[in-house]
Amino acid sequence: GQNIDQPTEMTATEGAIVQINCTYQTSGFNGLFWYQQHAGEAPTFLSYNVLDGLEEKGRFSSFLSRSKGYSYLLLKELQMKDSASYLCAVRPNGGATNKLIFGTGTLLAVQP
Amino acid sequence: DTEVTQTPKHLVMGMTNKKSLKCEQHMGHRAMYWYKQKAKKPPELMFVYSYEKLSINESVPSRFSPECPNSSLLNLHLHALQPEDSALYLCASSLILDPAAKNIQYFGAGTRLSVL
């Protein structure tokens, strides 16, 4: 089966750093995506990892360890607008299907 | 431009009604997707179209009928739905490149459907 786990909720303080973890067990692996979703809105793409290591993009960084089936999203200099759900998604296969399997999402609350 | 447009934004329908959800993109993407999302849950894949042909049907009930009339449009026809089908329906699109490429899925804002 396919299984992607994330913490359900997290709370952090404005200006701080938060790390959201994602572990996965899937039938295959061809990339991991992080999306941000504000309540009632569309998921928006944040980052992509297919090789081990850290990808940095402004205040957001994402790390992948394929041998451990583990990724994290690091958010720095937190802002109130970062309060949202963060979705980890794995693409188990290559080819034209580009199917994504989403984790349950982590609801992040940023407090003043 | 990474815009995927979905209409309508909200839809209320009875169990005997027939309605359609529409999705449009002009990014030249040849893969288009329908997802269903219940409150506080992740999106669940329903259908994938690649080059206007249905490539994945995730065992979706036949009361949901997808259609891809051309490379820019994706429809979801609804008939005889149940109250438990009430959800946010998201459309997404992506390029179809080498399998190792990102092929990022870009999502529309969704249609919030209520079945009475």
Coordinates of C-alpha atoms in Angstrom, one line a residue:
Chain A
G1 CA 0.0 0.0 0.0
Q2 CA 0.8 3.7 -0.1
N3 CA 1.3 5.6 3.2
I4 CA 2.4 9.2 3.7
D5 CA 2.5 10.5 7.3
Q6 CA 2.7 14.1 8.6
P7 CA 1.9 15.7 11.9
T8 CA -1.7 16.8 12.0
E9 CA -1.1 20.2 13.6
M10 CA 1.8 22.5 14.6
T11 CA 2.0 25.9 16.2
A12 CA 4.9 28.3 15.9
T13 CA 5.7 31.9 16.6
E14 CA 6.0 34.7 14.1
G15 CA 9.7 35.2 13.1
A16 CA 10.7 31.7 14.2
I17 CA 11.7 28.6 12.2
V18 CA 9.5 25.5 11.9
Q19 CA 10.2 22.1 10.4
I20 CA 7.3 20.0 9.1
N21 CA 8.2 16.3 8.7
C22 CA 6.9 13.8 6.2
T23 CA 7.6 10.1 6.1
Y24 CA 6.5 7.9 3.2
Q25 CA 6.2 4.2 2.2
T26 CA 5.2 3.9 -1.4
S27 CA 5.4 1.3 -4.1
G28 CA 7.9 3.4 -6.0
F29 CA 9.5 6.9 -5.8
N30 CA 9.9 9.5 -8.6
G31 CA 9.7 12.8 -6.7
L32 CA 8.3 14.5 -3.6
F33 CA 6.4 17.7 -3.7
W34 CA 5.3 20.2 -1.0
Y35 CA 2.2 22.3 -1.4
Q36 CA 0.7 25.0 0.7
Q37 CA -3.1 25.3 1.0
H38 CA -4.9 28.1 2.7
A39 CA -8.4 27.3 3.9
G40 CA -10.8 27.1 1.0
E41 CA -8.2 27.8 -1.6
A42 CA -6.2 25.8 -4.2
P43 CA -3.0 24.1 -3.2
T44 CA 0.0 26.0 -4.4
F45 CA 3.4 24.4 -5.3
L46 CA 6.2 25.1 -2.9
S47 CA 9.1 22.7 -3.6
Y48 CA 10.2 19.5 -5.3
N49 CA 12.9 17.0 -4.4
V50 CA 13.9 13.9 -6.4
L51 CA 17.5 13.5 -5.2
D52 CA 18.8 13.4 -1.7
G53 CA 19.6 16.7 -0.1
L54 CA 18.4 20.2 0.5
E55 CA 16.6 22.4 -1.9
E56 CA 16.4 26.1 -0.8
K57 CA 14.0 28.6 -2.2
G58 CA 13.8 31.9 -0.3
R59 CA 12.3 31.4 3.2
F60 CA 11.4 27.8 2.3
S61 CA 13.7 24.8 2.1
S62 CA 12.9 21.1 1.6
F63 CA 15.1 18.1 2.4
L64 CA 14.9 14.6 1.1
S65 CA 16.4 11.2 2.2
R66 CA 15.2 8.5 -0.1
S67 CA 16.9 5.7 1.9
K68 CA 14.9 6.8 5.0
G69 CA 11.7 7.6 3.2
Y70 CA 11.8 11.0 4.8
S71 CA 11.4 14.6 3.9
Y72 CA 11.0 17.9 5.7
L73 CA 9.9 21.4 4.8
L74 CA 11.7 24.2 6.7
L75 CA 10.0 27.6 7.0
K76 CA 12.2 30.4 8.2
E77 CA 11.2 33.9 9.4
L78 CA 7.6 32.9 9.9
Q79 CA 4.9 35.3 9.0
M80 CA 1.3 35.3 9.9
K81 CA 0.4 34.6 6.3
D82 CA 2.2 31.3 6.5
S83 CA -0.7 29.9 8.6
A84 CA -2.0 27.2 6.3
S85 CA -2.1 23.5 5.6
Y86 CA 1.1 22.0 4.2
L87 CA 0.8 19.0 2.0
C88 CA 3.5 16.4 1.3
A89 CA 2.9 14.5 -1.9
V90 CA 4.8 11.6 -3.5
R91 CA 4.9 10.7 -7.1
P92 CA 5.4 6.9 -7.0
N93 CA 5.8 6.3 -10.7
G94 CA 7.3 8.0 -13.8
G95 CA 5.7 8.2 -17.1
A96 CA 2.8 10.2 -18.4
T97 CA 0.4 9.5 -15.5
N98 CA 2.2 11.8 -13.1
K99 CA 0.0 10.5 -10.3
L100 CA 0.5 12.2 -6.9
I101 CA -0.4 10.7 -3.5
F102 CA -1.0 13.3 -0.8
G103 CA -0.2 13.0 2.8
T104 CA -2.9 14.0 5.4
G105 CA -1.5 17.5 5.6
T106 CA -0.1 19.6 8.5
L107 CA -2.1 22.5 9.7
L108 CA 0.3 25.2 10.8
A109 CA -0.8 28.0 13.0
V110 CA 1.6 31.0 13.3
Q111 CA 1.0 33.0 16.4
P112 CA 2.1 36.6 17.2
Chain B
D1 CA 1.0 32.4 -16.2
T2 CA 0.2 29.4 -14.1
E3 CA -3.6 29.8 -13.9
V4 CA -6.1 27.1 -13.9
T5 CA -9.7 28.4 -14.0
Q6 CA -12.6 26.5 -12.6
T7 CA -16.3 27.3 -12.9
P8 CA -18.6 27.6 -11.1
K9 CA -17.0 28.5 -7.7
H10 CA -20.0 27.2 -5.8
L11 CA -22.7 24.7 -6.8
V12 CA -25.7 23.4 -5.0
M13 CA -27.6 20.6 -6.6
G14 CA -30.3 18.1 -5.8
M15 CA -29.8 14.4 -6.0
T16 CA -31.8 14.2 -9.3
N17 CA -30.0 17.1 -11.0
K18 CA -27.4 17.0 -13.8
K19 CA -24.7 19.5 -13.7
S20 CA -21.2 20.0 -15.0
L21 CA -18.0 21.4 -13.6
K22 CA -15.6 23.1 -16.0
C23 CA -11.8 23.6 -15.9
E24 CA -9.7 25.5 -18.3
Q25 CA -5.9 26.2 -18.7
H26 CA -3.9 27.8 -21.4
M27 CA -0.4 26.8 -20.3
G28 CA 0.0 24.2 -23.0
H29 CA -0.3 21.4 -20.4
R30 CA -1.3 18.0 -21.8
A31 CA -2.1 16.3 -18.5
M32 CA -5.2 17.3 -16.6
Y33 CA -6.6 16.0 -13.3
W34 CA -9.7 15.9 -11.2
Y35 CA -9.4 15.7 -7.4
K36 CA -12.0 15.5 -4.6
Q37 CA -11.2 17.1 -1.3
K38 CA -13.3 16.8 1.9
A39 CA -12.9 19.2 4.7
K40 CA -9.6 18.9 6.6
K41 CA -8.5 16.0 4.3
P42 CA -5.9 15.9 1.5
P43 CA -7.0 15.9 -2.2
E44 CA -7.9 12.5 -3.5
L45 CA -7.2 11.8 -7.2
M46 CA -10.3 10.9 -9.3
F47 CA -9.2 11.0 -12.9
V48 CA -6.2 11.8 -15.0
Y49 CA -6.2 12.7 -18.7
S50 CA -3.0 12.6 -20.8
Y51 CA -3.1 14.0 -24.3
E52 CA -6.9 14.2 -24.1
K53 CA -7.2 10.5 -23.3
L54 CA -8.3 9.1 -19.9
S55 CA -5.3 7.4 -18.4
I56 CA -6.4 7.0 -14.8
N57 CA -9.8 6.3 -13.2
E58 CA -9.4 5.7 -9.5
S59 CA -12.5 3.5 -9.3
V60 CA -14.8 6.5 -9.3
P61 CA -18.5 5.8 -9.3
S62 CA -20.2 6.3 -12.7
R63 CA -22.3 9.2 -11.5
F64 CA -19.1 11.2 -12.1
S65 CA -18.3 11.3 -15.8
P66 CA -15.2 13.2 -17.0
E67 CA -14.7 14.6 -20.4
C68 CA -11.7 16.3 -22.1
P69 CA -13.0 18.0 -25.3
N70 CA -9.6 19.5 -26.1
S71 CA -6.2 20.1 -24.7
S72 CA -7.3 23.2 -22.7
L73 CA -10.6 22.1 -21.3
L74 CA -11.7 19.5 -18.8
N75 CA -15.2 18.8 -17.7
L76 CA -16.8 16.7 -14.9
H77 CA -20.4 15.8 -15.5
L78 CA -22.4 15.0 -12.4
H79 CA -25.6 13.0 -12.3
A80 CA -27.6 11.5 -9.4
L81 CA -25.1 12.5 -6.8
Q82 CA -25.4 11.6 -3.1
P83 CA -25.0 14.0 -0.2
E84 CA -21.7 12.4 0.7
D85 CA -20.4 13.6 -2.6
S86 CA -20.4 17.2 -1.2
A87 CA -16.8 18.4 -1.3
L88 CA -14.3 20.7 -2.9
Y89 CA -13.6 19.5 -6.5
L90 CA -10.1 20.6 -7.7
C91 CA -8.8 20.6 -11.2
A92 CA -5.1 20.5 -11.9
S93 CA -2.9 20.5 -14.9
S94 CA 0.8 19.7 -15.7
L95 CA 3.3 19.3 -18.5
I96 CA 4.1 15.8 -19.6
L97 CA 7.9 15.7 -19.9
D98 CA 10.6 13.2 -19.2
P99 CA 9.6 11.2 -16.3
A100 CA 12.4 12.6 -14.2
A101 CA 11.2 16.2 -14.7
K102 CA 9.1 18.1 -12.2
N103 CA 5.9 18.1 -14.1
I104 CA 4.4 20.3 -11.4
Q105 CA 0.7 20.1 -11.0
Y106 CA -1.0 23.5 -10.9
F107 CA -4.4 23.7 -9.2
G108 CA -7.4 25.7 -9.8
A109 CA -9.3 27.3 -6.9
G110 CA -11.9 24.5 -7.0
T111 CA -15.7 24.2 -7.1
R112 CA -17.4 23.8 -3.7
L113 CA -20.2 21.4 -4.3
S114 CA -23.2 20.8 -2.0
V115 CA -25.6 18.0 -2.8
L116 CA -28.9 18.3 -1.0

